[in-house]
Tab-separated table of C-alpha atoms in Angstrom:
chain	number	residue	atom	x	y	z
A	1	UNK	CA	10.929	-60.016	-12.626
A	2	UNK	CA	13.538	-57.291	-12.032
A	3	UNK	CA	12.932	-54.310	-14.273
A	4	UNK	CA	16.375	-54.357	-15.899
A	5	UNK	CA	15.910	-57.912	-17.134
A	6	UNK	CA	12.352	-57.184	-18.232
A	7	UNK	CA	13.470	-54.057	-20.073
A	8	UNK	CA	15.940	-56.145	-22.111
A	9	UNK	CA	13.172	-58.532	-23.102
A	10	UNK	CA	10.761	-55.714	-23.975
A	11	UNK	CA	13.428	-54.000	-26.085
A	12	UNK	CA	14.047	-57.216	-27.994
A	13	UNK	CA	10.349	-57.912	-28.627
A	14	UNK	CA	9.253	-54.364	-29.528
A	15	UNK	CA	12.526	-53.099	-31.038
A	16	UNK	CA	13.106	-50.415	-28.411
A	17	UNK	CA	16.248	-48.732	-27.115
A	18	UNK	CA	16.837	-46.846	-23.882
A	19	UNK	CA	16.747	-43.061	-24.095
A	20	UNK	CA	16.899	-42.745	-20.303
A	21	UNK	CA	17.522	-45.406	-17.658
A	22	UNK	CA	13.767	-46.003	-17.302
A	23	UNK	CA	12.427	-45.113	-20.757
A	24	UNK	CA	12.729	-47.344	-23.835
A	25	UNK	CA	11.493	-46.157	-27.214
A	26	UNK	CA	11.732	-46.237	-30.965
A	27	UNK	CA	11.294	-43.295	-33.304
A	28	UNK	CA	8.272	-43.061	-35.598
A	29	UNK	CA	8.965	-40.062	-37.845
A	30	UNK	CA	8.178	-37.152	-35.494
A	31	UNK	CA	7.469	-38.966	-32.199
A	32	UNK	CA	9.053	-41.418	-29.774
A	33	UNK	CA	6.918	-44.433	-28.906
A	34	UNK	CA	7.718	-46.937	-26.180
A	35	UNK	CA	7.536	-47.981	-22.553
A	36	UNK	CA	8.465	-46.193	-19.338
A	37	UNK	CA	9.099	-47.745	-15.928
A	38	UNK	CA	7.892	-45.728	-12.942
A	39	UNK	CA	8.904	-46.666	-9.389
A	40	UNK	CA	6.084	-46.359	-6.873
A	41	UNK	CA	7.274	-45.480	-3.325
A	42	UNK	CA	7.250	-48.532	-1.037
A	43	UNK	CA	6.097	-50.644	-3.991
A	44	UNK	CA	7.456	-52.152	-7.176
A	45	UNK	CA	7.678	-50.641	-10.657
A	46	UNK	CA	4.693	-49.980	-12.893
A	47	UNK	CA	4.940	-49.907	-16.655
A	48	UNK	CA	3.477	-47.200	-18.872
A	49	UNK	CA	2.979	-46.951	-22.618
A	50	UNK	CA	4.403	-43.577	-23.554
A	51	UNK	CA	4.550	-41.243	-26.544
A	52	UNK	CA	6.838	-38.213	-26.634
A	53	UNK	CA	6.787	-35.484	-29.308
A	54	UNK	CA	9.943	-34.462	-31.142
A	55	UNK	CA	8.640	-31.010	-32.072
A	56	UNK	CA	9.338	-29.105	-28.875
A	57	UNK	CA	12.241	-26.606	-28.925
A	58	UNK	CA	14.755	-28.952	-27.227
A	59	UNK	CA	15.108	-32.703	-26.864
A	60	UNK	CA	15.035	-32.332	-23.068
A	61	UNK	CA	11.659	-30.584	-23.237
A	62	UNK	CA	10.394	-33.397	-25.485
A	63	UNK	CA	11.449	-36.170	-23.130
A	64	UNK	CA	10.523	-34.432	-19.879
A	65	UNK	CA	6.800	-34.375	-20.611
A	66	UNK	CA	5.105	-37.182	-22.587
A	67	UNK	CA	1.877	-36.432	-24.421
A	68	UNK	CA	0.552	-39.896	-23.588
A	69	UNK	CA	1.326	-42.002	-20.530
A	70	UNK	CA	-0.964	-45.025	-20.201
A	71	UNK	CA	-0.504	-47.607	-17.419
A	72	UNK	CA	-0.456	-51.325	-18.094
A	73	UNK	CA	-3.576	-52.737	-16.415
A	74	UNK	CA	-5.087	-56.136	-15.622
A	75	UNK	CA	-8.474	-57.471	-16.710
A	76	UNK	CA	-10.158	-55.463	-13.951
A	77	UNK	CA	-8.558	-52.204	-15.056
A	78	UNK	CA	-6.146	-52.114	-12.104
A	79	UNK	CA	-2.537	-51.024	-12.563
A	80	UNK	CA	-0.095	-53.921	-12.872
A	81	UNK	CA	3.099	-54.074	-10.818
A	82	UNK	CA	6.062	-56.071	-12.076
A	83	UNK	CA	5.878	-58.294	-9.001
A	84	UNK	CA	2.287	-59.339	-9.812
A	85	UNK	CA	3.490	-62.346	-11.819
A	86	UNK	CA	1.504	-61.394	-14.932
A	87	UNK	CA	2.972	-61.971	-18.399
A	88	UNK	CA	3.984	-58.374	-19.069
A	89	UNK	CA	5.110	-58.870	-22.673
A	90	UNK	CA	1.915	-60.571	-23.828
A	91	UNK	CA	-0.226	-57.931	-22.137
A	92	UNK	CA	1.773	-55.097	-23.694
A	93	UNK	CA	1.221	-56.679	-27.114
A	94	UNK	CA	-2.539	-56.778	-26.697
A	95	UNK	CA	-3.074	-53.561	-24.745
A	96	UNK	CA	-0.714	-51.256	-26.659
A	97	UNK	CA	-1.122	-51.867	-30.420
A	98	UNK	CA	0.880	-48.721	-31.229
A	99	UNK	CA	3.995	-50.415	-29.803
A	100	UNK	CA	4.125	-52.146	-33.154
A	101	UNK	CA	6.170	-49.709	-35.201
A	102	UNK	CA	4.333	-50.569	-38.407
A	103	UNK	CA	1.077	-48.601	-38.250
A	104	UNK	CA	-0.678	-46.370	-40.731
A	105	UNK	CA	-1.254	-42.748	-39.766
A	106	UNK	CA	-4.992	-43.440	-39.958
A	107	UNK	CA	-4.698	-46.291	-37.439
A	108	UNK	CA	-2.545	-44.129	-35.188
A	109	UNK	CA	-5.164	-41.371	-35.135
A	110	UNK	CA	-8.059	-43.808	-34.728
A	111	UNK	CA	-6.449	-45.521	-31.734
A	112	UNK	CA	-5.697	-42.201	-30.031
A	113	UNK	CA	-9.286	-41.041	-30.482
A	114	UNK	CA	-10.422	-44.391	-29.032
A	115	UNK	CA	-8.231	-43.776	-25.980
A	116	UNK	CA	-9.890	-40.402	-25.438
A	117	UNK	CA	-13.331	-42.010	-25.788
A	118	UNK	CA	-12.771	-45.100	-23.622
A	119	UNK	CA	-10.084	-44.399	-21.006
A	120	UNK	CA	-11.992	-43.282	-17.904
A	121	UNK	CA	-9.081	-41.365	-16.395
A	122	UNK	CA	-8.730	-39.380	-19.625
A	123	UNK	CA	-12.477	-38.902	-20.157
A	124	UNK	CA	-12.669	-36.951	-16.909
A	125	UNK	CA	-9.505	-34.892	-17.415
A	126	UNK	CA	-9.509	-32.403	-20.265
A	127	UNK	CA	-5.803	-31.634	-19.738
A	128	UNK	CA	-4.977	-35.242	-20.633
A	129	UNK	CA	-7.363	-34.999	-23.584
A	130	UNK	CA	-5.621	-31.850	-24.790
A	131	UNK	CA	-2.269	-33.640	-24.715
A	132	UNK	CA	-3.627	-36.353	-27.006
A	133	UNK	CA	-5.227	-33.768	-29.280
A	134	UNK	CA	-1.853	-32.019	-29.438
A	135	UNK	CA	-0.255	-35.351	-30.342
A	136	UNK	CA	-2.718	-36.027	-33.164
A	137	UNK	CA	-2.435	-32.441	-34.390
A	138	UNK	CA	1.364	-32.451	-34.415
A	139	UNK	CA	1.659	-35.751	-36.265
A	140	UNK	CA	-0.977	-34.676	-38.790
A	141	UNK	CA	0.806	-31.405	-39.546
A	142	UNK	CA	4.169	-33.146	-39.841
A	143	UNK	CA	2.601	-35.498	-42.397
A	144	UNK	CA	0.932	-32.513	-44.102
A	145	UNK	CA	-2.563	-33.837	-43.376
A	146	UNK	CA	-4.510	-30.624	-42.864
A	147	UNK	CA	-7.854	-32.466	-42.741
A	148	UNK	CA	-6.894	-34.297	-39.542
A	149	UNK	CA	-5.453	-31.094	-38.066
A	150	UNK	CA	-8.706	-29.279	-38.791
A	151	UNK	CA	-10.662	-32.106	-37.169
A	152	UNK	CA	-8.600	-31.692	-33.997
A	153	UNK	CA	-9.477	-28.001	-33.973
A	154	UNK	CA	-13.183	-28.868	-34.361
A	155	UNK	CA	-13.027	-31.453	-31.571
A	156	UNK	CA	-11.473	-28.945	-29.173
A	157	UNK	CA	-13.700	-26.025	-30.175
A	158	UNK	CA	-16.811	-28.157	-29.578
A	159	UNK	CA	-15.756	-28.946	-26.005
A	160	UNK	CA	-13.635	-26.067	-24.753
A	161	UNK	CA	-16.524	-23.985	-23.392
A	162	UNK	CA	-17.269	-26.732	-20.858
A	163	UNK	CA	-13.697	-26.940	-19.545
A	164	UNK	CA	-12.790	-25.180	-16.297
A	165	UNK	CA	-11.397	-21.753	-17.184
A	166	UNK	CA	-8.894	-21.466	-14.318
A	167	UNK	CA	-7.422	-24.915	-14.918
A	168	UNK	CA	-7.240	-24.295	-18.667
A	169	UNK	CA	-5.548	-20.936	-18.167
A	170	UNK	CA	-2.968	-22.541	-15.878
A	171	UNK	CA	-1.950	-25.097	-18.509
A	172	UNK	CA	-2.594	-23.367	-21.817
A	173	UNK	CA	-3.502	-19.712	-21.294
A	174	UNK	CA	-6.541	-17.940	-22.705
A	175	UNK	CA	-9.026	-20.244	-24.422
A	176	UNK	CA	-9.665	-18.033	-27.449
A	177	UNK	CA	-5.955	-17.463	-28.028
A	178	UNK	CA	-5.224	-21.173	-27.759
A	179	UNK	CA	-7.971	-22.030	-30.229
A	180	UNK	CA	-6.798	-19.424	-32.727
A	181	UNK	CA	-3.256	-20.835	-32.607
A	182	UNK	CA	-4.591	-24.223	-33.706
A	183	UNK	CA	-5.763	-22.554	-36.923
A	184	UNK	CA	-2.234	-21.402	-37.841
A	185	UNK	CA	-1.621	-24.592	-39.804
A	186	UNK	CA	1.217	-23.459	-42.063
A	187	UNK	CA	3.294	-21.653	-39.440
A	188	UNK	CA	2.743	-24.480	-36.934
A	189	UNK	CA	3.816	-27.032	-39.527
A	190	UNK	CA	7.024	-25.133	-40.318
A	191	UNK	CA	7.869	-24.931	-36.609
A	192	UNK	CA	7.140	-28.634	-36.076
A	193	UNK	CA	9.243	-29.774	-39.036
A	194	UNK	CA	12.128	-27.499	-38.022
A	195	UNK	CA	12.182	-28.739	-34.414
A	196	UNK	CA	11.788	-32.391	-35.402
A	197	UNK	CA	14.736	-32.090	-37.793
A	198	UNK	CA	16.801	-30.463	-35.052
A	199	UNK	CA	15.950	-32.992	-32.335
A	200	UNK	CA	16.252	-35.968	-34.685
A	201	UNK	CA	19.878	-35.026	-35.292
A	202	UNK	CA	20.743	-35.567	-31.619
A	203	UNK	CA	23.028	-38.557	-31.083
A	204	UNK	CA	20.515	-40.187	-28.718
A	205	UNK	CA	17.807	-40.098	-31.400
A	206	UNK	CA	20.051	-41.149	-34.287
A	207	UNK	CA	20.817	-44.405	-32.459
A	208	UNK	CA	17.151	-45.336	-31.999
A	209	UNK	CA	15.306	-47.930	-34.111
A	210	UNK	CA	13.277	-45.956	-36.638
A	211	UNK	CA	9.948	-46.472	-38.385
A	212	UNK	CA	7.756	-44.568	-40.798
A	213	UNK	CA	3.967	-44.501	-40.867
A	214	UNK	CA	2.630	-46.929	-43.445
A	215	UNK	CA	0.653	-45.482	-46.318
């Protein structure tokens, strides 16, 4: 199926709206959750489950770099192309439970921790793990859940000594400085709330379908 037609169907089923020509999302409080089409050279499109933060300084910086990008895969764990003839919508429903806008914050956090624990490509890449930790941390602070934010700090502090120093420095800077910043809960929360409020006022975001985390 051609991606434009499929995108219309996916938007109807999962209540998504295009924020770029290839990215279709809805807003869940402080994040954008949805699906992104990626064209592979000399091949067809692949589909990725994607989560973007709304707490970066500008909306462009939020959309340019997702914190989670997970490919749709078949029963053997191989990436699915749109031309493979597989029922994309059914597989998205089963593989990406967070596409359902009605989730509790606890379920959201649990599923993200499960991704870190079970996704082989993420297990072997601490940069991808850090992105998910950042996602959990940011959502928790926005919801004023300091316990979850503290748990993220503990998770990172227990592992960071085993992560390659040069690679970590390239992405995040000094390890000790990065860890200490995670402990600045109140100032980080104020910054997150301020940036989310700013980005959520953009006309592109206002038009999106919107959900809140269930209690």
